[in-house]
mmCIF file of C-alpha atoms in Angstrom:
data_model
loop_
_atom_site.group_PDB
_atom_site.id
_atom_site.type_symbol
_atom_site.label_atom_id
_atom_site.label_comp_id
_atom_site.label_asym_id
_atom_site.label_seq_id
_atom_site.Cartn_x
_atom_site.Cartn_y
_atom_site.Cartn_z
ATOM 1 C CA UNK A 1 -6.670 21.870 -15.350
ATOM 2 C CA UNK A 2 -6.395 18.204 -15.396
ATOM 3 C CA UNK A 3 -7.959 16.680 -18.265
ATOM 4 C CA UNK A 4 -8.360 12.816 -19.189
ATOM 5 C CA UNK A 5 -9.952 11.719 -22.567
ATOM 6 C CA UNK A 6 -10.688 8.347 -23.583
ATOM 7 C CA UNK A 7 -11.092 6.909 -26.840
ATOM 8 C CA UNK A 8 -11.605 3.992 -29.018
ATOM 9 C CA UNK A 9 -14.416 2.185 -27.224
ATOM 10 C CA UNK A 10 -17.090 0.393 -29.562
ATOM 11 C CA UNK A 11 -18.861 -2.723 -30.579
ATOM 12 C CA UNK A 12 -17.063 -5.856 -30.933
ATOM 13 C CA UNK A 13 -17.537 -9.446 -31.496
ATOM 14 C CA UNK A 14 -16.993 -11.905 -28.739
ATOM 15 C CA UNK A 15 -12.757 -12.905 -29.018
ATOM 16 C CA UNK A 16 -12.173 -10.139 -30.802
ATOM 17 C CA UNK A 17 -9.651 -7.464 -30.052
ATOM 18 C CA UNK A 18 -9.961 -3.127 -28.899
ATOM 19 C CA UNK A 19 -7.529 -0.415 -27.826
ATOM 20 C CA UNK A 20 -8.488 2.097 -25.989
ATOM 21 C CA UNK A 21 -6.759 5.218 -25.593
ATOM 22 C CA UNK A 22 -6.667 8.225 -22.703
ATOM 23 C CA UNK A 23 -4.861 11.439 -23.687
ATOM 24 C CA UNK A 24 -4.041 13.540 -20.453
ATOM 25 C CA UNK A 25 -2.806 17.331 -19.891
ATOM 26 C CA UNK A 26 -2.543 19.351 -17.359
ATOM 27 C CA UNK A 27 -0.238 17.556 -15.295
ATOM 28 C CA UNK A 28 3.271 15.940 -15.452
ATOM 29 C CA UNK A 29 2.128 12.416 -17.097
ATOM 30 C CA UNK A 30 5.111 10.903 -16.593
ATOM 31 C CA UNK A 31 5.170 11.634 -12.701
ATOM 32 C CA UNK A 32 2.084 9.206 -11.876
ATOM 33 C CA UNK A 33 0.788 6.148 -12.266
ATOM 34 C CA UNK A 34 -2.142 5.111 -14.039
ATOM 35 C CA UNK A 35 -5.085 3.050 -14.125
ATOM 36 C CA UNK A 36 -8.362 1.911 -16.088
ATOM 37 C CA UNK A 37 -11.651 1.271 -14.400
ATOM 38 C CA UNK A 38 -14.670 0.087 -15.398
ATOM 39 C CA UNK A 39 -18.130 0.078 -15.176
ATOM 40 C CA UNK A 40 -20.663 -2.601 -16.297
ATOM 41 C CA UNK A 41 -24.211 -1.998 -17.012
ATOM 42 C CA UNK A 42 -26.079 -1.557 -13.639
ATOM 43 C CA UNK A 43 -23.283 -2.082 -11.716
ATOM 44 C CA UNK A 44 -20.476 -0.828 -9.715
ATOM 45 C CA UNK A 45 -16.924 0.271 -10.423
ATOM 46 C CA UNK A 46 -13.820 -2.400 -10.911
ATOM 47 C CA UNK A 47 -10.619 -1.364 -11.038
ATOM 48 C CA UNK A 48 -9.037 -3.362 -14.012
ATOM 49 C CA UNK A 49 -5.233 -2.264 -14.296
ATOM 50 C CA UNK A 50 -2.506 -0.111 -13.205
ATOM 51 C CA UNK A 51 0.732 1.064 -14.498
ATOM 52 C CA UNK A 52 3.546 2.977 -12.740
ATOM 53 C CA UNK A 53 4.556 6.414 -13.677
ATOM 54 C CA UNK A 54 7.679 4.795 -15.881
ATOM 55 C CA UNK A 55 5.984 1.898 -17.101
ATOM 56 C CA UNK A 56 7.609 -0.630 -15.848
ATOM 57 C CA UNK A 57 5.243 -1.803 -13.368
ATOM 58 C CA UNK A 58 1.921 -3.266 -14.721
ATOM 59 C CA UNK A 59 -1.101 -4.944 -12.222
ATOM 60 C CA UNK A 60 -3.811 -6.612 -13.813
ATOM 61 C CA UNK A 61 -7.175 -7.813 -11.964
ATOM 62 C CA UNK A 62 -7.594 -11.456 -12.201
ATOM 63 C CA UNK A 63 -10.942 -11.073 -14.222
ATOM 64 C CA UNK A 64 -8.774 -9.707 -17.398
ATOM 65 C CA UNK A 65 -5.383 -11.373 -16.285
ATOM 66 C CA UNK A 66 -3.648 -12.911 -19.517
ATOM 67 C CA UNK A 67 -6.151 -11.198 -21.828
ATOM 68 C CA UNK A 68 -5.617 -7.029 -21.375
ATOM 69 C CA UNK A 69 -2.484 -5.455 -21.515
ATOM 70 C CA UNK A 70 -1.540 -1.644 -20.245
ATOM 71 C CA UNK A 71 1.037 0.669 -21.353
ATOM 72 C CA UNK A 72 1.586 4.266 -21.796
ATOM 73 C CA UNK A 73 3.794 6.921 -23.693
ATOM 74 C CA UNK A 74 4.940 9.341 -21.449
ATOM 75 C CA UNK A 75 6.266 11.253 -24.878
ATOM 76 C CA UNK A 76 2.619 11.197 -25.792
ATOM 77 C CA UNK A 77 1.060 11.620 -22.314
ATOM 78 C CA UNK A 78 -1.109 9.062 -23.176
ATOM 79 C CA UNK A 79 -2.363 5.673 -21.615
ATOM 80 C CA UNK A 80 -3.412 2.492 -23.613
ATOM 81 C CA UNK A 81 -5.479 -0.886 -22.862
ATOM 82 C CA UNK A 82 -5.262 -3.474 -25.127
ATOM 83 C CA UNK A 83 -7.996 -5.623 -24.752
ATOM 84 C CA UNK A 84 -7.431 -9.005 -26.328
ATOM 85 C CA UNK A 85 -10.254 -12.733 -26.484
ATOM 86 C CA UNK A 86 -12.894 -9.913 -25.604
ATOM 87 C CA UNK A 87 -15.732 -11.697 -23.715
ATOM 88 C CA UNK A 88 -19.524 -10.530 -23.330
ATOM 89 C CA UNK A 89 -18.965 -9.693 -19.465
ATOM 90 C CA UNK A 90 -16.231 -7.402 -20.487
ATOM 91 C CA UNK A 91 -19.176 -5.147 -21.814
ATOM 92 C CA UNK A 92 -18.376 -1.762 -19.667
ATOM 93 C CA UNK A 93 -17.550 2.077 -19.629
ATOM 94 C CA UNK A 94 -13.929 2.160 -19.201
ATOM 95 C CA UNK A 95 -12.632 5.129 -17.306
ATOM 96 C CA UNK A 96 -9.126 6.461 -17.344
ATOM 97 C CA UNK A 97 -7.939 7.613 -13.738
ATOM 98 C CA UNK A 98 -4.249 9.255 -12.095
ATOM 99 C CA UNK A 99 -3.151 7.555 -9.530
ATOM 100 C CA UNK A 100 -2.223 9.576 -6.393
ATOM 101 C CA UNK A 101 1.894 8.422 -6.544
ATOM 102 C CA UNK A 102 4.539 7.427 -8.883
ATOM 103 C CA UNK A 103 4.329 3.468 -8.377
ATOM 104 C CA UNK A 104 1.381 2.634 -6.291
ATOM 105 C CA UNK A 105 -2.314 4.100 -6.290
ATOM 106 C CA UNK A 106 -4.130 4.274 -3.436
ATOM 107 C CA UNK A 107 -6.676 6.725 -4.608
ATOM 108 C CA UNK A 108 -7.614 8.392 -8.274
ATOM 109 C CA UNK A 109 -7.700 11.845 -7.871
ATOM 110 C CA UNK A 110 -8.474 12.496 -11.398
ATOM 111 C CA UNK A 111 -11.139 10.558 -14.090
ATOM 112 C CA UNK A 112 -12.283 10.912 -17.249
ATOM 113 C CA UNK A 113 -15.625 10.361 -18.831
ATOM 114 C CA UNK A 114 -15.181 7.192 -19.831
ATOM 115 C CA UNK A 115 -15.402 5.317 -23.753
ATOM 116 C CA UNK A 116 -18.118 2.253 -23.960
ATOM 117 C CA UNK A 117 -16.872 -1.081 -25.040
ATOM 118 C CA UNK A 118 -20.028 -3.354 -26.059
ATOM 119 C CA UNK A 119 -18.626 -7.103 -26.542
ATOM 120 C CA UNK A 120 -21.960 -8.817 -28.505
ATOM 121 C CA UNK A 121 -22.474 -10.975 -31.715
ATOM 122 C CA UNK B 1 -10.568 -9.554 -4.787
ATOM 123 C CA UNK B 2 -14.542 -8.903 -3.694
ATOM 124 C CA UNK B 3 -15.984 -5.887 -3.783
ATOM 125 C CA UNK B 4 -16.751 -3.937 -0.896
ATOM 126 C CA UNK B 5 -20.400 -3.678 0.556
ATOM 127 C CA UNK B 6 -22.644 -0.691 -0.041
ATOM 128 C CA UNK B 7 -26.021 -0.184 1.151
ATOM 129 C CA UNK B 8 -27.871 0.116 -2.508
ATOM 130 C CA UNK B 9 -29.887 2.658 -1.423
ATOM 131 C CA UNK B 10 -29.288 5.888 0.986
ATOM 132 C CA UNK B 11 -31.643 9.502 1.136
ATOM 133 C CA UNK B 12 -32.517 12.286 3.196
ATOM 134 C CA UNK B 13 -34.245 15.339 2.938
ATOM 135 C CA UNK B 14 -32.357 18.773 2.550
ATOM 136 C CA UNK B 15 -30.328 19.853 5.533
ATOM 137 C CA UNK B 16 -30.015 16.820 6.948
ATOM 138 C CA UNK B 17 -27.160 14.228 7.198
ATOM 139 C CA UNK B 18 -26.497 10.900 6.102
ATOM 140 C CA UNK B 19 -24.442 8.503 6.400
ATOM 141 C CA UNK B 20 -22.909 5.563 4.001
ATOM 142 C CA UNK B 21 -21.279 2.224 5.360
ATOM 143 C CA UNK B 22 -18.481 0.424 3.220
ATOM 144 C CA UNK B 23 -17.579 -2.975 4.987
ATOM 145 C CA UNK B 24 -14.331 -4.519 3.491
ATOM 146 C CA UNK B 25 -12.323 -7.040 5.055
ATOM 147 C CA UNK B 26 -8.685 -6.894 7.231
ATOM 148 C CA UNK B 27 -7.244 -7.265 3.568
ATOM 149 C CA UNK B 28 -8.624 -4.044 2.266
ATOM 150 C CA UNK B 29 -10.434 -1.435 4.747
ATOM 151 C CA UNK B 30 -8.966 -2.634 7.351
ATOM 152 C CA UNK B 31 -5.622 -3.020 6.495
ATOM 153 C CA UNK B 32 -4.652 0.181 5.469
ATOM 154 C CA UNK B 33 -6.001 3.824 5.777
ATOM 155 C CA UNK B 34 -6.595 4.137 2.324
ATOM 156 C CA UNK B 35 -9.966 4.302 1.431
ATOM 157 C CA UNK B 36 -11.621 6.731 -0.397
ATOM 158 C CA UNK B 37 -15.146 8.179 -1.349
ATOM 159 C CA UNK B 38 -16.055 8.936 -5.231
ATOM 160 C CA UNK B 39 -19.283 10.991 -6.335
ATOM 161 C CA UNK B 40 -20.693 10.063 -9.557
ATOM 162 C CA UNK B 41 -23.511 11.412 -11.620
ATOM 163 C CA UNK B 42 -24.403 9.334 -14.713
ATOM 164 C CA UNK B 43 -22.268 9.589 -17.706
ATOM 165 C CA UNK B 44 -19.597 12.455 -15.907
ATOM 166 C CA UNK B 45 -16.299 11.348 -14.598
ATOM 167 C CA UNK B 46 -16.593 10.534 -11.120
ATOM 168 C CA UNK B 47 -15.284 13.109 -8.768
ATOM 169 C CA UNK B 48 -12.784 11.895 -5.526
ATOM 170 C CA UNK B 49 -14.462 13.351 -2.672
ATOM 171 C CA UNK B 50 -12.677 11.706 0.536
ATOM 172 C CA UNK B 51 -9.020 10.493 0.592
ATOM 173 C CA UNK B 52 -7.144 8.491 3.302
ATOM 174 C CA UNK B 53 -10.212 7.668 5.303
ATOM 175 C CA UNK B 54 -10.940 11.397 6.452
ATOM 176 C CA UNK B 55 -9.157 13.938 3.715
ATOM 177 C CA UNK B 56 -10.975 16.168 1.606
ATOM 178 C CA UNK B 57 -9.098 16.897 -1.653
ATOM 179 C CA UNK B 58 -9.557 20.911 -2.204
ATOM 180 C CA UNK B 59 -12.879 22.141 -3.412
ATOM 181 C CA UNK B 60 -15.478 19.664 -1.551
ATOM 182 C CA UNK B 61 -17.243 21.343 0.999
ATOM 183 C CA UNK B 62 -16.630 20.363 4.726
ATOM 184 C CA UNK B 63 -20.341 18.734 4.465
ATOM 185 C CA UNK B 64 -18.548 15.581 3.305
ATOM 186 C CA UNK B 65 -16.590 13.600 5.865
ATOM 187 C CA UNK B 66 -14.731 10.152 6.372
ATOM 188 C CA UNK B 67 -14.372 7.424 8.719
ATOM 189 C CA UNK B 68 -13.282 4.062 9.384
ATOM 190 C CA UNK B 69 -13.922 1.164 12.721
ATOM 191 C CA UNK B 70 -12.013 -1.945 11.610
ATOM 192 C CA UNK B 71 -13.211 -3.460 8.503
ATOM 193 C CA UNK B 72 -16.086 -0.435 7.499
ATOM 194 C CA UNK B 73 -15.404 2.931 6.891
ATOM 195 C CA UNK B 74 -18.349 5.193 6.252
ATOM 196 C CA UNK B 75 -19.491 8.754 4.509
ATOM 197 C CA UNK B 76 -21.156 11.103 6.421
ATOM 198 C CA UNK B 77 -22.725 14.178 4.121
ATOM 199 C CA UNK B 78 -23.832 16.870 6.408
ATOM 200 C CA UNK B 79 -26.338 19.882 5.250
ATOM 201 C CA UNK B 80 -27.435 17.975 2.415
ATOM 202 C CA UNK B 81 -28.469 19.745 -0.843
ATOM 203 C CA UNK B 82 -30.419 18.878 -3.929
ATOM 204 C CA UNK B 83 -26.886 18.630 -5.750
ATOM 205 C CA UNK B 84 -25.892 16.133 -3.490
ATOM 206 C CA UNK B 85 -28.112 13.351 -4.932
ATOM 207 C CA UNK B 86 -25.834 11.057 -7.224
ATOM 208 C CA UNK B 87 -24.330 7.470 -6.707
ATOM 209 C CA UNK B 88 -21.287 7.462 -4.297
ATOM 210 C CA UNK B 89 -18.407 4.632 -4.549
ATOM 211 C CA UNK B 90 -16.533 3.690 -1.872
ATOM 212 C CA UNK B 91 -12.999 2.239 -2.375
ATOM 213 C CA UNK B 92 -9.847 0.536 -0.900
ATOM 214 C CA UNK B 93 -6.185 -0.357 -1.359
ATOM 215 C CA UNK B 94 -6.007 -3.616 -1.247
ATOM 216 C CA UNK B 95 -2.107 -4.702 -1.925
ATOM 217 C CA UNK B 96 -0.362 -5.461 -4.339
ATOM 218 C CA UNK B 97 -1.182 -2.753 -6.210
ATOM 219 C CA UNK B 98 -4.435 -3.121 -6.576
ATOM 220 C CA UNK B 99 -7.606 -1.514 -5.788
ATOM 221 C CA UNK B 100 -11.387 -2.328 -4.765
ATOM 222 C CA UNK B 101 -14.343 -0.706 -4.995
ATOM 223 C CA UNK B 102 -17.795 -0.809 -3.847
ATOM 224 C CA UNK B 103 -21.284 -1.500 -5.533
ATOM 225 C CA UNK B 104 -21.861 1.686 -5.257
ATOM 226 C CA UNK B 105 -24.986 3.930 -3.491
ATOM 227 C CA UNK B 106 -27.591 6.004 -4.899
ATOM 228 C CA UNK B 107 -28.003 8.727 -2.151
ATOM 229 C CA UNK B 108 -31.428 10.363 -3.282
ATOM 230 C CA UNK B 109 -32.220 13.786 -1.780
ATOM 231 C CA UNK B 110 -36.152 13.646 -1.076
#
């Protein structure tokens, strides 16, 4: 059974810095890519990053461009988003998701519950 | 990279069908046949449902089906039952690695 948990959402100051974590099992980690997506109060989904299966592709959306960075440790099977100059609109549930191929995702087949990031003074 | 357009609101009572639009543009649906249809109930992961326009991933029940006309693709749940009722996401590949989603509907079963 696939499984995807996320971890080390919170409260944080405006600027300030997270990392959030996703463990996986149940599947060969290092055989897909991966992505975060998020979800702001009330609204709907954005996807926010990928990451191909070996890591050496990363895709950012241009809201979080220069600010978040992905990576993963396929010794670990885990996926990481370092979240950097946090702003207030960044305030979201952040879901973990496997991509569908080894580079490029053109669907999540798989999610996790999500961790919630609250970016407030 | 704008999201795609959901009605806000969709329902029907049970055993009946309804359908969901998600227009895009000739950068997203319409460019490729890779949209898909997520179901999500309120703080559970959200759960693919269609893939490639018309695929069912094993385990959803035949009552859910895909489409796509040029830049809207739509979600057709047939039958529908109380369990049904949750908010439904529509998304796209939209290059360079990259993906799009939709505002999202709130299919109510009355």
């Amino acid at each position: 059974e696939v499984q995807l948990l996320e971890s080390g959402g919170g409260l944080v100051q405006p600027g300030g810095s997270l990392r959030l974590s996703c463990a996986a099992s149940g599947f060969t980690f290092s055989s897909y890519a991966m992505n975060w997506v998020r979800q702001a109060p009330g609204k709907g989904l954005e996807w926010v990053s990928a990451i191909s299966a070996g890591g050496g592709g990363t895709y950012y959306a241009d809201s979080v461009k220069g600010r978040f960075s992905i990576s993963r440790d396929n010794s670990k099977n885990t996926l990481y988003l370092q979240m950097n100059s946090l702003r207030v609109e960044d305030t979201a549930v952040y879901y973990c998701a496997k991509g569908d191929g080894r580079t490029v995702t053109t669907f999540a087949d798989y999610w996790g519950q999500g961790t919630l990031v609250t970016v407030s003074s | 990279q704008s999201a795609l357009t959901q009605p806000p609101s969709a329902s029907g009572s049970p055993g009946q069908s309804v359908t969901i639009s998600c227009t895009g543009t000739s950068s997203d649906v319409g460019g490729y046949n890779y949209v898909s249809w997520y179901q999500h109930h309120p703080g559970k992961a959200p759960k693919l449902m269609i893939y490639e326009v018309t695929k069912r991933p094993s385990g959803v029940p035949d009552r859910f089906s895909g489409s796509k006309s040029g830049n809207t693709a739509s979600l057709t749940v047939s039958g529908l039952q109380a369990e049904d009722e949750a908010d439904y996401y529509c998304s796209s590949y939209a290059g360079s690695n990259s993906l799009v989603f939709g505002g999202g509907t709130k299919l109510t079963v009355l």
